[in-house]
PDB file of C-alpha atoms in Angstrom:
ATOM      1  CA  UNK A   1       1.658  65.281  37.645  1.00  0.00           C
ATOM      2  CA  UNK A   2      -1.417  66.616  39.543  1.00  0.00           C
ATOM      3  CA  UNK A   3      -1.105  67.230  42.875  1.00  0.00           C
ATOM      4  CA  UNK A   4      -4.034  68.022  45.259  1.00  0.00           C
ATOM      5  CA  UNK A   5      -3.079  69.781  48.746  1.00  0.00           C
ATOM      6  CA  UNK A   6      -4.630  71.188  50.995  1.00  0.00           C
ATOM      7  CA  UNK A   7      -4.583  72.601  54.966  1.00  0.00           C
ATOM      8  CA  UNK A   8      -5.525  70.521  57.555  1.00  0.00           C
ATOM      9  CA  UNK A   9      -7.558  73.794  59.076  1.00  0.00           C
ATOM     10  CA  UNK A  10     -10.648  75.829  58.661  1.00  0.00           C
ATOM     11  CA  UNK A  11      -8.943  79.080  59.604  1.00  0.00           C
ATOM     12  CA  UNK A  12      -9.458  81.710  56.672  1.00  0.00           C
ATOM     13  CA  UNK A  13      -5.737  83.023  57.672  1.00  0.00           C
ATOM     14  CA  UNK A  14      -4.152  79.508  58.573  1.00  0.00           C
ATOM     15  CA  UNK A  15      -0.447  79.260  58.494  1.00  0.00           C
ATOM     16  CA  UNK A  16      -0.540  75.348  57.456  1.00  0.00           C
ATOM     17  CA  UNK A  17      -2.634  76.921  53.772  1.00  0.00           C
ATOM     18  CA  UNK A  18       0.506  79.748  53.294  1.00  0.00           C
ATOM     19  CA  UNK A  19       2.984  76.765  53.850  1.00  0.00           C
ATOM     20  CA  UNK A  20       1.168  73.962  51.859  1.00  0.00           C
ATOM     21  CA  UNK A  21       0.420  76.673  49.264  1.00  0.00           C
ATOM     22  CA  UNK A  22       4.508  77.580  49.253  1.00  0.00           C
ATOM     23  CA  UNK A  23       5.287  73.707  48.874  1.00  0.00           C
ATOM     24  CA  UNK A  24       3.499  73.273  46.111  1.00  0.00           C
ATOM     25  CA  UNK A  25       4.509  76.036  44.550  1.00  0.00           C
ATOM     26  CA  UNK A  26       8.286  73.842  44.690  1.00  0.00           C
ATOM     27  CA  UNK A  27       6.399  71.515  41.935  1.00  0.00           C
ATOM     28  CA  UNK A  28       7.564  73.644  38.764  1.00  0.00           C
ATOM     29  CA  UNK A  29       6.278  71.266  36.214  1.00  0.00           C
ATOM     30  CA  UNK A  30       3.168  69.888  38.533  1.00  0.00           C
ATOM     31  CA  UNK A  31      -0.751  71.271  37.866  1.00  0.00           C
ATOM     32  CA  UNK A  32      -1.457  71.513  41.891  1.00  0.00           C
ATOM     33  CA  UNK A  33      -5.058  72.833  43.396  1.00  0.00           C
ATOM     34  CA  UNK A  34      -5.230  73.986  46.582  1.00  0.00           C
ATOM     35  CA  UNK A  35      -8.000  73.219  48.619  1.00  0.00           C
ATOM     36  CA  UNK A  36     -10.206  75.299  51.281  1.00  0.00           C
ATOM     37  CA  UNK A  37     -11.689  72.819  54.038  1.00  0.00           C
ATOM     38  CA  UNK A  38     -14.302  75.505  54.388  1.00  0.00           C
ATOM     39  CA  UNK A  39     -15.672  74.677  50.992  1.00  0.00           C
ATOM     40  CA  UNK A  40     -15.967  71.159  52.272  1.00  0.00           C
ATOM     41  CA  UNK A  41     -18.189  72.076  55.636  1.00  0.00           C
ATOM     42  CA  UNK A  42     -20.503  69.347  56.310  1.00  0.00           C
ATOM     43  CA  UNK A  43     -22.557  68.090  59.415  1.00  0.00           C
ATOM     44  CA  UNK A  44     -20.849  66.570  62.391  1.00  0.00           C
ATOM     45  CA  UNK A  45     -20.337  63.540  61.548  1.00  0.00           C
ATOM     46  CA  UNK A  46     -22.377  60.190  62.995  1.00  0.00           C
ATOM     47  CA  UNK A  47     -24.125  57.418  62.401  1.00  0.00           C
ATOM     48  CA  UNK A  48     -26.884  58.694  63.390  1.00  0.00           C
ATOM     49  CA  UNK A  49     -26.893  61.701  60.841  1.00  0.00           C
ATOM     50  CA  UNK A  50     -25.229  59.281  58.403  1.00  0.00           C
ATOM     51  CA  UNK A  51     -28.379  57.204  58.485  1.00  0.00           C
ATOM     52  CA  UNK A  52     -30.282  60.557  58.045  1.00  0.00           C
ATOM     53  CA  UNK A  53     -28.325  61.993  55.051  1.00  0.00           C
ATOM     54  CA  UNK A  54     -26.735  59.223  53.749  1.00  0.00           C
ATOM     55  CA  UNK A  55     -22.935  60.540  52.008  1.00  0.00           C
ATOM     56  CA  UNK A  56     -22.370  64.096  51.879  1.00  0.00           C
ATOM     57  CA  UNK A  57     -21.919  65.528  48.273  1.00  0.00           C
ATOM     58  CA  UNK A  58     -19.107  67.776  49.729  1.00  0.00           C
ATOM     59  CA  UNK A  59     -17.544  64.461  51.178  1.00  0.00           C
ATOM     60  CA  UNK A  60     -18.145  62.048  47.845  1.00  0.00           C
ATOM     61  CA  UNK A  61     -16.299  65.404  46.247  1.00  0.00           C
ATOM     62  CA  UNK A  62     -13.204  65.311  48.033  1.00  0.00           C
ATOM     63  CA  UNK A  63     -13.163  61.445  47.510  1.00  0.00           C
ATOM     64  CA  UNK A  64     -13.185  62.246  44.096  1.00  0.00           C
ATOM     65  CA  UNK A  65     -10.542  65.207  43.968  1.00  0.00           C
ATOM     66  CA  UNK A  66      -8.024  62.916  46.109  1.00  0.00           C
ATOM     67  CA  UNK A  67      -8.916  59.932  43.425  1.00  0.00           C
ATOM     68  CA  UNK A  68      -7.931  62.293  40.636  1.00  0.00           C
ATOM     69  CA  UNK A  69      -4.417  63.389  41.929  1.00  0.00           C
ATOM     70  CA  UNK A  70      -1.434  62.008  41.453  1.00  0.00           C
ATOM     71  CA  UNK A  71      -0.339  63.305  44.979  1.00  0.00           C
ATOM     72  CA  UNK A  72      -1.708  64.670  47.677  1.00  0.00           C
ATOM     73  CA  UNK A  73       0.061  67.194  49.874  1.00  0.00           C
ATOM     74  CA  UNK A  74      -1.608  68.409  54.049  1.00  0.00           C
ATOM     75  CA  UNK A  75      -0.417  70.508  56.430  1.00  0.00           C
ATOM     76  CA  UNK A  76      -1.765  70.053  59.696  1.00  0.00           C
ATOM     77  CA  UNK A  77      -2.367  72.346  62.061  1.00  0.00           C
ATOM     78  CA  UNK A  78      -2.554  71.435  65.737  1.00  0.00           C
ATOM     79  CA  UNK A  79      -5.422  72.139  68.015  1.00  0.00           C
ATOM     80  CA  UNK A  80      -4.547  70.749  71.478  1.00  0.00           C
ATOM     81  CA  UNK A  81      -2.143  68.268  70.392  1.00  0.00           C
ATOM     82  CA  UNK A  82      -4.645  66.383  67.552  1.00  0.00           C
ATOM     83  CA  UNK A  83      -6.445  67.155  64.416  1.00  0.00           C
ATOM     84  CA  UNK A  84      -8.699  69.906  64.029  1.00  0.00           C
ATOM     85  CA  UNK A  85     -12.225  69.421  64.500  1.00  0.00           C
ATOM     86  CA  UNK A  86     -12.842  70.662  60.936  1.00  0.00           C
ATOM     87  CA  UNK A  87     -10.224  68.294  59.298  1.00  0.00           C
ATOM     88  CA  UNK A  88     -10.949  65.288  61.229  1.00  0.00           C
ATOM     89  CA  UNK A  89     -15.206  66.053  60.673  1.00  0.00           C
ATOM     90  CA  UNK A  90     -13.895  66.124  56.570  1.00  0.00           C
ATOM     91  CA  UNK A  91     -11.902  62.699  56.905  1.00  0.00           C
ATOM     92  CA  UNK A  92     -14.899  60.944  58.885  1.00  0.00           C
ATOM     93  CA  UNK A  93     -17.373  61.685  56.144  1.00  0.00           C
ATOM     94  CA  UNK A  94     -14.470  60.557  53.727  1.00  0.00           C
ATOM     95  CA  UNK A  95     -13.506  57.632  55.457  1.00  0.00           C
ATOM     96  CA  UNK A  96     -17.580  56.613  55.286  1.00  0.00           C
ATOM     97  CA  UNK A  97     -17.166  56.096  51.686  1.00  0.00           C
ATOM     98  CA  UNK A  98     -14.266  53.992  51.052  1.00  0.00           C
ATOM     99  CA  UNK A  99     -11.902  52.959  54.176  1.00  0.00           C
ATOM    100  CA  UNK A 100      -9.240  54.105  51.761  1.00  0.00           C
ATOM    101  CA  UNK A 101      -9.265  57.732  51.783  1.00  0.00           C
ATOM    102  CA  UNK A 102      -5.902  58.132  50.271  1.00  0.00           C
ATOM    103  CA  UNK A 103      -6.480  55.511  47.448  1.00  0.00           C
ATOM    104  CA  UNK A 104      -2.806  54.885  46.967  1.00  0.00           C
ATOM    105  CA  UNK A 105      -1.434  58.118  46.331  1.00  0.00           C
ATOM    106  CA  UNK A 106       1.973  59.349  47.370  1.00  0.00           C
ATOM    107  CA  UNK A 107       1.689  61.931  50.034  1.00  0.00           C
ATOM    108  CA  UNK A 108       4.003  64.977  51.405  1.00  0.00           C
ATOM    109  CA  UNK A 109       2.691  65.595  55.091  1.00  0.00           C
ATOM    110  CA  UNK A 110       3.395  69.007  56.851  1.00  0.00           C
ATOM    111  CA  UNK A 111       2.754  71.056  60.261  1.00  0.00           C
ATOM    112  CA  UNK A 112       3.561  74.400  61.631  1.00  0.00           C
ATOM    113  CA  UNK A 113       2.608  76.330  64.196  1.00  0.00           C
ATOM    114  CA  UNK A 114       3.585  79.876  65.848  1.00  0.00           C
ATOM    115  CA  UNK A 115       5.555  78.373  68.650  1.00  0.00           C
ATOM    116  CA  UNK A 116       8.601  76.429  68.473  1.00  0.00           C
ATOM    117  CA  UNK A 117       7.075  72.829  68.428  1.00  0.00           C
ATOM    118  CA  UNK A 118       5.932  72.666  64.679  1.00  0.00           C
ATOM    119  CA  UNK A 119       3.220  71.072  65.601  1.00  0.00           C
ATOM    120  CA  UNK A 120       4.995  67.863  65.730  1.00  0.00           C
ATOM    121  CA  UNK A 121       2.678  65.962  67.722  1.00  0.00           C
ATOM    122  CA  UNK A 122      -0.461  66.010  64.886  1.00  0.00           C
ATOM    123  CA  UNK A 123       2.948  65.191  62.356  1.00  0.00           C
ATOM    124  CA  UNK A 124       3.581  62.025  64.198  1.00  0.00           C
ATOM    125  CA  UNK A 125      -0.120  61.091  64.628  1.00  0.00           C
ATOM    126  CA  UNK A 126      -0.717  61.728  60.792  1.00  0.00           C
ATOM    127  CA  UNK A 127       2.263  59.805  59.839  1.00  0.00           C
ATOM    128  CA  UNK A 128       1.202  56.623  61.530  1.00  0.00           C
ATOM    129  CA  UNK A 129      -2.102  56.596  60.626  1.00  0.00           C
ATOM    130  CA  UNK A 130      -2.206  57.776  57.102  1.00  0.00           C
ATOM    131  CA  UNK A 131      -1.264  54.092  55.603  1.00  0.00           C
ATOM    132  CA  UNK A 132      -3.696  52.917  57.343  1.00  0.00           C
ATOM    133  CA  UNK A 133      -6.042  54.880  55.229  1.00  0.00           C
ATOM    134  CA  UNK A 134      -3.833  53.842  51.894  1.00  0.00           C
ATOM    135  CA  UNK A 135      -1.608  56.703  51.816  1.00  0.00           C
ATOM    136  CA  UNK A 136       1.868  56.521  50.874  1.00  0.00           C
ATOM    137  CA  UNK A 137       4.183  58.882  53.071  1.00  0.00           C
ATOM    138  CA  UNK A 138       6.809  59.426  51.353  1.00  0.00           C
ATOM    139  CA  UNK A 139       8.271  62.273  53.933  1.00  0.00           C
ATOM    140  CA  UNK A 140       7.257  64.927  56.579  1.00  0.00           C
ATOM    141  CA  UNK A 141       8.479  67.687  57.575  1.00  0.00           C
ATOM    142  CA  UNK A 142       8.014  70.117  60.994  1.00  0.00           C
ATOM    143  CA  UNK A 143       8.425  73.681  60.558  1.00  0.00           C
ATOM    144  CA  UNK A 144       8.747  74.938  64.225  1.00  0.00           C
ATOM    145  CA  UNK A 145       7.804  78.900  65.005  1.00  0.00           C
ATOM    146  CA  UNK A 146       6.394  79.957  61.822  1.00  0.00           C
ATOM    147  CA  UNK A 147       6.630  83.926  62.272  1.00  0.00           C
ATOM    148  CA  UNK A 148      10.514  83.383  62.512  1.00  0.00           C
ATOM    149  CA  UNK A 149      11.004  80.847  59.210  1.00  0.00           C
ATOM    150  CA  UNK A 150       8.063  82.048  57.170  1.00  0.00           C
ATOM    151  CA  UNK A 151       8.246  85.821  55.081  1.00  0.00           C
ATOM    152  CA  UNK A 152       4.162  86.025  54.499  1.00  0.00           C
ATOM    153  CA  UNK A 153       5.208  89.146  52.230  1.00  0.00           C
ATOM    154  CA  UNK A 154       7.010  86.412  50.052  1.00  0.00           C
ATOM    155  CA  UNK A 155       5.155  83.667  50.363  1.00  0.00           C
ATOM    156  CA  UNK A 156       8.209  81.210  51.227  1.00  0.00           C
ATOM    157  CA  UNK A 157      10.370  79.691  54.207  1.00  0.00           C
ATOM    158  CA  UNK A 158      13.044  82.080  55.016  1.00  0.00           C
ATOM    159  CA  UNK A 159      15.276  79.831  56.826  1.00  0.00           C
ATOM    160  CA  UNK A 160      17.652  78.007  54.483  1.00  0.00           C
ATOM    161  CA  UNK A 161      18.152  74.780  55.844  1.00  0.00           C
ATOM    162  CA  UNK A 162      14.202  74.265  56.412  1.00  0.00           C
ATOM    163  CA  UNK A 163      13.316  75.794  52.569  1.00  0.00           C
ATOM    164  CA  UNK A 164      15.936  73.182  51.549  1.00  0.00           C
ATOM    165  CA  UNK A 165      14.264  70.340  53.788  1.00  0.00           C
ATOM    166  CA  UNK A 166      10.876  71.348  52.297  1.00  0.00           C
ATOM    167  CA  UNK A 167      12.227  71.129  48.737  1.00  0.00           C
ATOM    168  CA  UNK A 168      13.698  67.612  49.281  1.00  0.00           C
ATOM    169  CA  UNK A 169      10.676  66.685  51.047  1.00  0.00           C
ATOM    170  CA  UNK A 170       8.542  67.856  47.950  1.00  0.00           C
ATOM    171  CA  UNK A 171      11.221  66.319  45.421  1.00  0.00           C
ATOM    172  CA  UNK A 172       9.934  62.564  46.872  1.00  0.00           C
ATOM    173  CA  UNK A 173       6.571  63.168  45.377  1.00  0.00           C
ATOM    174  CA  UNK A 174       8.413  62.708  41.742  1.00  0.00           C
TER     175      UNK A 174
END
């Protein structure tokens, strides 16, 4: 199985890439690639600069990657109760080529932030809209105050129970 994953941020020290990097890491027997969203930086997008440029390269890439995968894994981080600028700029230039981003594939979909709401609210938001854009959910998780459940010297969850949501989560992909 090859999954594709990535964090719904352009932070260089995002907490959503050390999580989506530690979920895939659950997939013993997967070949998984984790994506940068800075290596996807492209122009704000409109249809005005569409008409200009026509289809990024760096967009009709990431078509292709999520075409390739079996899976695709996101965490997404919150930025004032949405997407980021710099995820939702990737998916507009995406969505520009084909409608359906997500081409079918079975998704894991993830959030965390420092404080104790997870970032639920981009979760939710992702969830619904996702099959829109012919993904298939097949779970989400929330992992609420990530300085308290994450060890960043290990690289994993700390807290039981949510390490052993995460790995049930991940386990749906199969």
């Amino acid at each position: 199985m090859k999954v594709l994953a990535f964090a719904a941020s352009n932070s260089k020290t995002s907490i959503n890439k050390q999580l989506v990097s530690y979920a895939v890491s659950l997939l013993a027997d997967a070949e998984t690639e984790v994506l940068d969203l800075n290596d996807y930086e492209m122009p704000l997008f409109s249809v005005d600069v569409e008409q200009e440029l026509g289809s990024p390269e760096k967009a009709q890439q990431l078509f292709a990657k999520i075409g390739e995968a079996d899976a695709v894994v996101v965490s997404f981080a919150e930025h004032n109760g949405s997407y980021s600028a710099a995820y939702k700029n990737i998916f507009d230039w995406a969505s520009r080529i084909n409608q359906k981003v997500f081409q079918g594939k079975k998704m894991v979909l993830l959030s965390t932030s420092p404080g104790p709401g997870g970032a639920k609210n981009v979760l939710a938001s992702a969830a619904t809209s996702i099959p829109h854009f012919n993904g298939d959910v097949k779970a989400t998780l929330s992992v609420p105050s990530f300085y308290d459940n994450f060890d960043a010297e290990a690289g994993k969850l700390s807290d039981e129970s949510l390490d052993a949501q995460l790995a049930e989560a991940m386990a749906q992909l199969r």
